[in-house]
PDB file of C-alpha atoms in Angstrom:
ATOM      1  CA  UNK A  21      10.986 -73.530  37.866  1.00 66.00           C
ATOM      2  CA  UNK A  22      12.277 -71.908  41.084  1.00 76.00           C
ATOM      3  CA  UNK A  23      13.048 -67.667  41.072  1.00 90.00           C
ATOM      4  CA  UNK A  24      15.958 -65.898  40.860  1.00 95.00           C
ATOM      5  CA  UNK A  25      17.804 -67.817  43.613  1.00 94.00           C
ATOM      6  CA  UNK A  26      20.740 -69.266  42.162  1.00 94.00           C
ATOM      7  CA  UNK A  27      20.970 -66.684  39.330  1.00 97.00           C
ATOM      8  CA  UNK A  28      25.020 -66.106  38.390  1.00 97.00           C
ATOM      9  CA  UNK A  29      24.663 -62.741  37.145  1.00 98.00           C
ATOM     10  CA  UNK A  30      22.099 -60.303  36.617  1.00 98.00           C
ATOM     11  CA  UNK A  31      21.775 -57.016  34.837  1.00 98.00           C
ATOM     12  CA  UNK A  32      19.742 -53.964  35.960  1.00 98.00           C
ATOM     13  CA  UNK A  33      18.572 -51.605  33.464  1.00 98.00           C
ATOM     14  CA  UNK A  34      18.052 -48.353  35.497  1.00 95.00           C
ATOM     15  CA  UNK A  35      19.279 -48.821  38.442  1.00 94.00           C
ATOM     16  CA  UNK A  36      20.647 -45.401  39.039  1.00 93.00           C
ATOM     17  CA  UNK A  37      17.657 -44.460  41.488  1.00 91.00           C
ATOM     18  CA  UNK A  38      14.422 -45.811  42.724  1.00 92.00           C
ATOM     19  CA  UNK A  39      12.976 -49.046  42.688  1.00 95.00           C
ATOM     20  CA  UNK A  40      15.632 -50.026  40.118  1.00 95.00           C
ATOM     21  CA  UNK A  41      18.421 -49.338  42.819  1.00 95.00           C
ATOM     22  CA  UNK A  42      17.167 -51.035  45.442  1.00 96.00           C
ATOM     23  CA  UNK A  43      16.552 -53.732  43.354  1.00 97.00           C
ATOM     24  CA  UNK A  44      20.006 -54.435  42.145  1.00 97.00           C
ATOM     25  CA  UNK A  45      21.375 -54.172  45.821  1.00 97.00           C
ATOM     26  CA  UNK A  46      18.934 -56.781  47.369  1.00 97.00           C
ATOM     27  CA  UNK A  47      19.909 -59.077  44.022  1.00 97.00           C
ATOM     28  CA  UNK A  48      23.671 -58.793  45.516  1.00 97.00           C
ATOM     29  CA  UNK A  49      22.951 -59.954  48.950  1.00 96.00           C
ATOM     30  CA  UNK A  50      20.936 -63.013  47.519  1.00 96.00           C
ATOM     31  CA  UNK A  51      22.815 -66.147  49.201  1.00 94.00           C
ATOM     32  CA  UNK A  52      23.832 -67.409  45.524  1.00 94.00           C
ATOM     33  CA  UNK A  53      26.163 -64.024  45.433  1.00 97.00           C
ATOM     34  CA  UNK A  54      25.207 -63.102  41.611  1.00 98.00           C
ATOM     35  CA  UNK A  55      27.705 -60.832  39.936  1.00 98.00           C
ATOM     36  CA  UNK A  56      25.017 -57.680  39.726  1.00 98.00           C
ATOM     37  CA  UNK A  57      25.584 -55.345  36.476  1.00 98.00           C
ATOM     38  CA  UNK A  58      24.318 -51.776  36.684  1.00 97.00           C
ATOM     39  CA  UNK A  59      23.464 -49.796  34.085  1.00 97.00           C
ATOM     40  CA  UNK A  60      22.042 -46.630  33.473  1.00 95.00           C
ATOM     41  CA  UNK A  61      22.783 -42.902  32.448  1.00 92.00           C
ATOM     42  CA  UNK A  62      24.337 -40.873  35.755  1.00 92.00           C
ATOM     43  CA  UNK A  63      27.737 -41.895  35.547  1.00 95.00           C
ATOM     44  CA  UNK A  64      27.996 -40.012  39.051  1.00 95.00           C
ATOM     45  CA  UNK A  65      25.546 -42.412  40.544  1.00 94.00           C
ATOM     46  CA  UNK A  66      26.715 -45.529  38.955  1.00 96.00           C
ATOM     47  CA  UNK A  67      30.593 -44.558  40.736  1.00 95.00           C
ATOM     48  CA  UNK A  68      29.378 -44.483  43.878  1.00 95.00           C
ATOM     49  CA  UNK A  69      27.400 -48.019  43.366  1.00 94.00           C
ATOM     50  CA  UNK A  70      30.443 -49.697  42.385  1.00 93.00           C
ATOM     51  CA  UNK A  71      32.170 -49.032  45.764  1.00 94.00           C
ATOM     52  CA  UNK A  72      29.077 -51.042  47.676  1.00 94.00           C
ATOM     53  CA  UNK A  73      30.529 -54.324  46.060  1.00 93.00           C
ATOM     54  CA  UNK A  74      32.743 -56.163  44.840  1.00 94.00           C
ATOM     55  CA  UNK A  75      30.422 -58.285  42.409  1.00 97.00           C
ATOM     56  CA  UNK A  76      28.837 -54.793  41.523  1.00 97.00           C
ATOM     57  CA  UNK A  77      29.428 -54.051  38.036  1.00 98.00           C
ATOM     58  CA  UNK A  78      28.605 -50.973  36.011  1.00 97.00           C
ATOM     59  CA  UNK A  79      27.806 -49.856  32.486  1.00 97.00           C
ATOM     60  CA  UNK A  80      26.537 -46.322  31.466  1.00 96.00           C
ATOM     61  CA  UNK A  81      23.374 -47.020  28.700  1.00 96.00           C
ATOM     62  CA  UNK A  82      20.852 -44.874  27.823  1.00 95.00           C
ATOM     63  CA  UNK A  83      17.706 -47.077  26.871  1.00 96.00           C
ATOM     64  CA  UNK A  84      17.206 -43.961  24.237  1.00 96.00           C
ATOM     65  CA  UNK A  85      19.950 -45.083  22.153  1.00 96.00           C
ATOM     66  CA  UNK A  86      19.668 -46.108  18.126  1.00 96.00           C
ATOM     67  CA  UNK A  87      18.360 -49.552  17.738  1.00 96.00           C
ATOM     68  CA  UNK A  88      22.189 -50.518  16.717  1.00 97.00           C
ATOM     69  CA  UNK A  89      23.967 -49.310  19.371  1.00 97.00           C
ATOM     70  CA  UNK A  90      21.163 -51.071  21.514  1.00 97.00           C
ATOM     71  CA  UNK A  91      22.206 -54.217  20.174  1.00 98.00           C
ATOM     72  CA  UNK A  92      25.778 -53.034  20.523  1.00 98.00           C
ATOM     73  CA  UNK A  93      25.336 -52.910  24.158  1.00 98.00           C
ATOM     74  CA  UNK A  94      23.695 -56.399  24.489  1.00 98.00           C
ATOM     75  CA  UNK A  95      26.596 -58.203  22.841  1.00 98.00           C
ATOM     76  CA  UNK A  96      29.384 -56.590  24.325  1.00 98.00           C
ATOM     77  CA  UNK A  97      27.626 -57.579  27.971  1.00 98.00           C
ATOM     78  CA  UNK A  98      26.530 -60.699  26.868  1.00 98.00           C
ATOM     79  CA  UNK A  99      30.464 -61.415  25.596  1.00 98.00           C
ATOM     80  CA  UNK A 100      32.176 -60.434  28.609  1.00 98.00           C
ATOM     81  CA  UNK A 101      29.100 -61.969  31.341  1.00 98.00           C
ATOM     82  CA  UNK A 102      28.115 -65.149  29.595  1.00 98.00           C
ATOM     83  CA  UNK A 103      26.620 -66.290  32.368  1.00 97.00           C
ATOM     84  CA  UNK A 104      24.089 -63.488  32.590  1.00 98.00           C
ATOM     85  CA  UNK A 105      20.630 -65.268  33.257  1.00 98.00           C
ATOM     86  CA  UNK A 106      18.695 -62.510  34.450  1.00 98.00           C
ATOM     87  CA  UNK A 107      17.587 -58.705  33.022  1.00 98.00           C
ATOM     88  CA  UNK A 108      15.544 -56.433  34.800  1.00 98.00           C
ATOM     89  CA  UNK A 109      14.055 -53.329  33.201  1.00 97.00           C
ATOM     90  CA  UNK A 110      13.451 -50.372  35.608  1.00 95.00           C
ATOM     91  CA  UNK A 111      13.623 -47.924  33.045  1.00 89.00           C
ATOM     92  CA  UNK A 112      10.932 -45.540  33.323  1.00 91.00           C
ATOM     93  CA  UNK A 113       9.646 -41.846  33.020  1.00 93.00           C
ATOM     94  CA  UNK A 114       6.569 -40.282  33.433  1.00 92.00           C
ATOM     95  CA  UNK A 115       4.817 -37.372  32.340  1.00 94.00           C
ATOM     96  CA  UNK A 116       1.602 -35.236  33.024  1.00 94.00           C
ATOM     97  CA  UNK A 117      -0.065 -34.172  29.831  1.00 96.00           C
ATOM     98  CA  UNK A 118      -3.318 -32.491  29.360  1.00 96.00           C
ATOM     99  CA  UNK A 119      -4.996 -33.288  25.862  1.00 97.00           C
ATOM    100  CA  UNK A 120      -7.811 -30.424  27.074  1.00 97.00           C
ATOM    101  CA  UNK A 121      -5.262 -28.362  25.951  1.00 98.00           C
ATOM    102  CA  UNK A 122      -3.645 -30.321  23.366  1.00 97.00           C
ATOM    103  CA  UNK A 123      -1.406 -27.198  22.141  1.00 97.00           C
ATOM    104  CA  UNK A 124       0.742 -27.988  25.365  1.00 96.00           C
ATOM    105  CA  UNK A 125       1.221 -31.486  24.583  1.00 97.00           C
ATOM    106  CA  UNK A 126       5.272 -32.267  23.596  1.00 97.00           C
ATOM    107  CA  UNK A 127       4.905 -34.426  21.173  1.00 97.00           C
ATOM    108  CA  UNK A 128       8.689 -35.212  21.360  1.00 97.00           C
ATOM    109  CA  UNK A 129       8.521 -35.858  25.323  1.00 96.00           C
ATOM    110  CA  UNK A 130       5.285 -38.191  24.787  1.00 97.00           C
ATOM    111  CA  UNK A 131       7.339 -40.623  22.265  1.00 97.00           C
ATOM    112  CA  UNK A 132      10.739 -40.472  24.352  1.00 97.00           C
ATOM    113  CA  UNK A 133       8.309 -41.389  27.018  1.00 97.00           C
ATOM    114  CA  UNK A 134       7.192 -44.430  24.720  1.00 97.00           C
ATOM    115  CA  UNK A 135      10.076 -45.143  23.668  1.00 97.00           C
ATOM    116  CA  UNK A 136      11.591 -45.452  27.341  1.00 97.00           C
ATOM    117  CA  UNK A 137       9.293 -47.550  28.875  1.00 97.00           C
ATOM    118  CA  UNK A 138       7.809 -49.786  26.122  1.00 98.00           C
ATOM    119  CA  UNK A 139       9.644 -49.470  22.743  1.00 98.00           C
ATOM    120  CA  UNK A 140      13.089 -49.635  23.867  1.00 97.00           C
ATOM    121  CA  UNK A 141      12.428 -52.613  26.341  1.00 97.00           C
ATOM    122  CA  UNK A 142      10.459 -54.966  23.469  1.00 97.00           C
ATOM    123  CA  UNK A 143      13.896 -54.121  21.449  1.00 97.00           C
ATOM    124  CA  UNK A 144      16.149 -55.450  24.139  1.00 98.00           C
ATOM    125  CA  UNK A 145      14.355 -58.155  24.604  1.00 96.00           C
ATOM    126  CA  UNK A 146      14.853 -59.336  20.845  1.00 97.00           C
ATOM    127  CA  UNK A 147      18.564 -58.882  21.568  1.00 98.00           C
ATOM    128  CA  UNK A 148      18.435 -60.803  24.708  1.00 98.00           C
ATOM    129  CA  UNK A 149      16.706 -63.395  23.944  1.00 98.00           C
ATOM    130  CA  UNK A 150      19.464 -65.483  21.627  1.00 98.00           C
ATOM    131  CA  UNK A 151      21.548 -65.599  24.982  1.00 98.00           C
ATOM    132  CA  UNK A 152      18.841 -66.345  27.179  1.00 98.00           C
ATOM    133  CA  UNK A 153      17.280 -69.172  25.373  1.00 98.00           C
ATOM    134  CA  UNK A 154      20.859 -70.560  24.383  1.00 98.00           C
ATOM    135  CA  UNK A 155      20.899 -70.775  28.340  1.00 98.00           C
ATOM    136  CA  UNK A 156      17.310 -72.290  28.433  1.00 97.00           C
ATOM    137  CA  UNK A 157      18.352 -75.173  25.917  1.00 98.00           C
ATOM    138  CA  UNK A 158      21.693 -75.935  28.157  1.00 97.00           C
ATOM    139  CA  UNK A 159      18.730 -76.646  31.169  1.00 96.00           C
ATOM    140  CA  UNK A 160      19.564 -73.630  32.519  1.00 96.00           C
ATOM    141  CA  UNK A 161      17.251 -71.091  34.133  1.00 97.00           C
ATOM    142  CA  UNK A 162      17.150 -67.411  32.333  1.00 98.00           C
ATOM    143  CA  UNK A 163      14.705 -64.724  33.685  1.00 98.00           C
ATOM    144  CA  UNK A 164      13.081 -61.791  32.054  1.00 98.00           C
ATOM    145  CA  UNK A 165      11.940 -59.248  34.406  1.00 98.00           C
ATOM    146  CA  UNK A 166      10.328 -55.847  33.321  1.00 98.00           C
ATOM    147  CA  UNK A 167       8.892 -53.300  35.961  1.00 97.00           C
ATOM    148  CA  UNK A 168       5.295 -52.130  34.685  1.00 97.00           C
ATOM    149  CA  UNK A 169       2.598 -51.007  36.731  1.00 97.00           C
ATOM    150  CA  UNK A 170      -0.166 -50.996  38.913  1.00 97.00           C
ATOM    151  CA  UNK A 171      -1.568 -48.619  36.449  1.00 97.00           C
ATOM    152  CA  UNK A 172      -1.273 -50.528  33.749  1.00 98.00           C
ATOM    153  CA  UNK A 173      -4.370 -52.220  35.151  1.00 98.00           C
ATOM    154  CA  UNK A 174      -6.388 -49.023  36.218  1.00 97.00           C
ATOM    155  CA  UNK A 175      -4.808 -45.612  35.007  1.00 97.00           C
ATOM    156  CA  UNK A 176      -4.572 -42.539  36.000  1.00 96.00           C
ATOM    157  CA  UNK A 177      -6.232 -39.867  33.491  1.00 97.00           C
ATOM    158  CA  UNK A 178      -3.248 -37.638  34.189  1.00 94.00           C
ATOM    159  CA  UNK A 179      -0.695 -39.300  33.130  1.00 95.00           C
ATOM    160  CA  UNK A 180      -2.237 -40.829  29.376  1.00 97.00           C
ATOM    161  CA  UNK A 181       1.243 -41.671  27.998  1.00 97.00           C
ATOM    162  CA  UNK A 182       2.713 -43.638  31.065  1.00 96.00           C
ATOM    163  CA  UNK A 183      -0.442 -45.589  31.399  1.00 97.00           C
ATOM    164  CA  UNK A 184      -0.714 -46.536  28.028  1.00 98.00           C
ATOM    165  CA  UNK A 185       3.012 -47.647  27.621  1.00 98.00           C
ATOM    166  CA  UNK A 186       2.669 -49.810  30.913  1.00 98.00           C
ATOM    167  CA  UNK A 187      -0.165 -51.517  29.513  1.00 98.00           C
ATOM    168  CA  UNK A 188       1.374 -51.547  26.395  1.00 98.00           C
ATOM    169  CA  UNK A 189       4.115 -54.082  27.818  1.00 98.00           C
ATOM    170  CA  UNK A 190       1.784 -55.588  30.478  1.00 98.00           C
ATOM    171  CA  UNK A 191       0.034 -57.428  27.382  1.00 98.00           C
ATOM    172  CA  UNK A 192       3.026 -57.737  25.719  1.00 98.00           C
ATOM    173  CA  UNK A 193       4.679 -59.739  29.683  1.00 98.00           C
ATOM    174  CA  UNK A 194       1.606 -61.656  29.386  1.00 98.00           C
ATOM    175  CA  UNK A 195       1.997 -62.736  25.335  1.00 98.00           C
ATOM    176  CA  UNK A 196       5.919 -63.119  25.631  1.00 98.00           C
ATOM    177  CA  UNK A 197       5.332 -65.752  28.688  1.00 97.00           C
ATOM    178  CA  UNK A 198       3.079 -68.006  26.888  1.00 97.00           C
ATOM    179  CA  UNK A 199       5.318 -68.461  23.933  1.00 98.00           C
ATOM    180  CA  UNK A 200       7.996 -69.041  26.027  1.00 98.00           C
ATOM    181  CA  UNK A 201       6.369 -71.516  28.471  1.00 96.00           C
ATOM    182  CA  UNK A 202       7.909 -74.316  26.785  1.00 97.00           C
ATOM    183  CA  UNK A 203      11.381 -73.243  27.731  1.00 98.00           C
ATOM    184  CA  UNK A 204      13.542 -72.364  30.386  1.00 97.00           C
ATOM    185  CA  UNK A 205      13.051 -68.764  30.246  1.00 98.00           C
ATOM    186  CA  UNK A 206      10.779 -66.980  32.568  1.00 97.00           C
ATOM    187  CA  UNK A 207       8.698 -63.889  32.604  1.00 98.00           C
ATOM    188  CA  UNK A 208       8.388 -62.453  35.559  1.00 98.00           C
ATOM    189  CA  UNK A 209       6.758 -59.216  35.507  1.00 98.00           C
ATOM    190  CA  UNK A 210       6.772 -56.551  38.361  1.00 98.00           C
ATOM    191  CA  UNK A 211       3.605 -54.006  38.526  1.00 98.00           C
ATOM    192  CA  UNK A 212       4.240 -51.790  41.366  1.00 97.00           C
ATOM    193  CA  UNK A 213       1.792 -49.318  42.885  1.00 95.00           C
ATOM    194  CA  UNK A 214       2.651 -45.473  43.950  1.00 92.00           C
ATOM    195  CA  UNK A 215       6.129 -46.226  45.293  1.00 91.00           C
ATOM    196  CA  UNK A 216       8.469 -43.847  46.867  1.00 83.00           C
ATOM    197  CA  UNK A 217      10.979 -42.955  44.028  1.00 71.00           C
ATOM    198  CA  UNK A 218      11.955 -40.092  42.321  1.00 65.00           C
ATOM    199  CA  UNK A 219       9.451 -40.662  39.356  1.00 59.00           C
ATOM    200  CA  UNK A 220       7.448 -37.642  39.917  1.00 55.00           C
ATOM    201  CA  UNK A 221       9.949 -35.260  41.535  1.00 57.00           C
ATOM    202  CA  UNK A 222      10.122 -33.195  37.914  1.00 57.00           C
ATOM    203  CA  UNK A 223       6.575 -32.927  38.576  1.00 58.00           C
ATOM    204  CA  UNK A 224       6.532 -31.257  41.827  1.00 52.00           C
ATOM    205  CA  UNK A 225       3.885 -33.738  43.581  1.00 58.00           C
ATOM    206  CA  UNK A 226       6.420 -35.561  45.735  1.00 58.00           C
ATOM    207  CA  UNK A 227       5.670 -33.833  48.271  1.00 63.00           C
ATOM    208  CA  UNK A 228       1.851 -35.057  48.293  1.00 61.00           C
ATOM    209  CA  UNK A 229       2.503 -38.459  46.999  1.00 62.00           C
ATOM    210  CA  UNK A 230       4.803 -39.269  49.877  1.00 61.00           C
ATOM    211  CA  UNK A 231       1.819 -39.139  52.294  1.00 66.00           C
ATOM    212  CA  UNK A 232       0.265 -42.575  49.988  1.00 69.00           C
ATOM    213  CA  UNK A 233       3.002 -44.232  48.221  1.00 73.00           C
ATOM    214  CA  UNK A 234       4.357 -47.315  49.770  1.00 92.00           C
ATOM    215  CA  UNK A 235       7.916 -47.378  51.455  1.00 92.00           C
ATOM    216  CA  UNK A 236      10.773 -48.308  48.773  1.00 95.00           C
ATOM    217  CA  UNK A 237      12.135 -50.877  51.553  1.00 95.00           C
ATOM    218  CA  UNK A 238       8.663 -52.114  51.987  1.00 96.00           C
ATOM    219  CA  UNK A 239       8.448 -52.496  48.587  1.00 96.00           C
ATOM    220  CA  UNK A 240      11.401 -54.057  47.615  1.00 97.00           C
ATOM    221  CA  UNK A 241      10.951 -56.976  50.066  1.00 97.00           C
ATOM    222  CA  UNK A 242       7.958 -58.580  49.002  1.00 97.00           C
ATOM    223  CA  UNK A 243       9.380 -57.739  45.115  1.00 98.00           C
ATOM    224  CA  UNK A 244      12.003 -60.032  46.869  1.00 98.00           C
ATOM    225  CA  UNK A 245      10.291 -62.504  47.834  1.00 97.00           C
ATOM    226  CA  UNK A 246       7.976 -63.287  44.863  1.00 97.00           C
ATOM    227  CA  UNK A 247      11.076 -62.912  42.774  1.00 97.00           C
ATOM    228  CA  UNK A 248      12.565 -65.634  44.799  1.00 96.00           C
ATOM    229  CA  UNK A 249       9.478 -68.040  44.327  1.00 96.00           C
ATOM    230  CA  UNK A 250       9.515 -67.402  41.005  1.00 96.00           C
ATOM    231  CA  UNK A 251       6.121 -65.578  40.887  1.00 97.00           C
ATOM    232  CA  UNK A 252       4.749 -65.055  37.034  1.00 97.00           C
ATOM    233  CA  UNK A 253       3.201 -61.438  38.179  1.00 98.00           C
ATOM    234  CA  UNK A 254       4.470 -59.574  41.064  1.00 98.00           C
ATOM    235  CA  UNK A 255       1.667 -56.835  42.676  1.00 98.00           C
ATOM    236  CA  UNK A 256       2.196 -55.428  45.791  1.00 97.00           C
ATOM    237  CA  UNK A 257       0.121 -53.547  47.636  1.00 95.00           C
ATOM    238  CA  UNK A 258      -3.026 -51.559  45.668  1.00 95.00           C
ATOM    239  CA  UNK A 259      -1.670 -53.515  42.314  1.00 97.00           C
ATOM    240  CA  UNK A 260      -2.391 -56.757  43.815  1.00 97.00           C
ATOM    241  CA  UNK A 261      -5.697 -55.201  45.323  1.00 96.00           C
ATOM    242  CA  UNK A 262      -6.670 -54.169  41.644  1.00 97.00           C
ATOM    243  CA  UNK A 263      -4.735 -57.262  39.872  1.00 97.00           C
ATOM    244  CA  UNK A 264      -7.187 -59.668  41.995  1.00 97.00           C
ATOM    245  CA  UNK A 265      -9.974 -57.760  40.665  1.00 97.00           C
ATOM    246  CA  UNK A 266      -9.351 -57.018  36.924  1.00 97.00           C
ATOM    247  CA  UNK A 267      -6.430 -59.371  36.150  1.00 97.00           C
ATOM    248  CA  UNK A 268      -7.079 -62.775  38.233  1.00 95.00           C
ATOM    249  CA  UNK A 269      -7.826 -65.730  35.852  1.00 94.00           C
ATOM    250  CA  UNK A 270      -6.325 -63.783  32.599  1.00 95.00           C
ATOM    251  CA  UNK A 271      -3.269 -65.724  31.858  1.00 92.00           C
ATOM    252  CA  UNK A 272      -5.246 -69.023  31.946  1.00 93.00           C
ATOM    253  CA  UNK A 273      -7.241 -67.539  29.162  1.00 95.00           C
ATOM    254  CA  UNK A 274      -4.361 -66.518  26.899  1.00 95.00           C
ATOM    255  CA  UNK A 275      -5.170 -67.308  23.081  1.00 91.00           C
TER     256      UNK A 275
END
């Protein structure tokens, strides 16, 4: 099955900033000229997006929300853009927590942080799915595309929680594309390494992870690319170092 070449419309699920952004933008200059949905939290943000295009359409969502107004949101989109065929999920937080001292650990800020980047996006995905394989069985292409990471794959001790919620949907990318091998939807997952975003700015390390992370143009191109081959896993840069290491040969052996 080819990429996301000649996808009609695609939603972006945090694409107020970062990797999600640029994403969403390089979607709307694809030669098939998608309709591009944006959604995300900063109304602010998602104003000034919809003057960059007229097929650039945006929804304030909060991937927080209850787990009926989640599937709320995924009818009333999937009403009014029946031909979306493609979701991306760039929702994402991180935090630094130190279980040395496990009296500083927010427990509340550790399970929004689950709930943002793995519990929220398994939900979604059992709302999107009716639509998307009711577009597989009409021969159509449909295209589920989370953003994990690079350190899903190897972590980083600092950050427990993010780790452990990337991996969390890594396995579930690589589980959720064998049973759907069979149809016309395709998971496409995206594990990016240190990227230049504004991920860790609450963190105050910007300023030292800008001197490693890769360029968010950089980044987004070869995203681009594999997206447009319809690549199963998308690494760039120290993910696909680490992927070829730890990862290579693992969907083959999917049980």
């Amino acid at each position: 099955m080819p990429g996301i070449v000649d996808s009609k419309c695609v939603l972006v699920i945090g694409a107020t900033a970062g990797i999600g952004r640029a994403l969403a933008l390089a979607v709307h200059g694809l030669p098939s000229q998608p309709t591009v949905i944006l959604a995300g939290r900063r109304q602010e943000r998602l104003d000034e997006l919809s003057k960059l295009g007229d097929r650039l359409k945006t929804v304030r969502f909060d991937v927080n929300a209850s787990r009926e107004e989640l599937k709320g949101f995924v009818q009333d989109i999937t009403s009014k853009y029946p031909d979306l065929d493609a979701v991306v999920f760039s929702s994402g937080i991180q935090h630094i927590f130190d279980f040395n001292n496990p009296e500083t650990i927010d427990l509340e800020i550790l399970e929004t942080e689950l709930n943002t980047n793995y519990v929220s996006i398994v939900r979604l995905s059992t709302f999107f799915l009716p639509h998307l394989l009711k577009l597989s069985a009409q021969g159509r292409p449909a295209f589920w595309i989370p953003i994990s990471s690079g350190l899903a794959i190897v972590p980083k001790a600092s950050v427990p929680g993010y780790c452990a919620t990337k991996a969390a949907l890594h396995s579930f990318c690589l589980s959720l594309g064998d049973q759907l091998k069979d149809t016309n939807v395709r998971v496409i997952e995206i594990l990016p390494p240190l990227v230049e975003s504004e991920l860790h700015d609450h963190q105050g390390m910007t300023p030292m992870l800008s001197k490693f992370w890769m360029p968010l143009d950089t980044f987004t191109e070869q995203v681009m690319e594999g997206l447009k081959r319809g690549d199963t896993q998308i690494a760039p840069g120290t993910s696909g170092e680490n992927w070829e290491r730890f990862e290579k040969g693992k969907l083959e052996r999917i049980i």
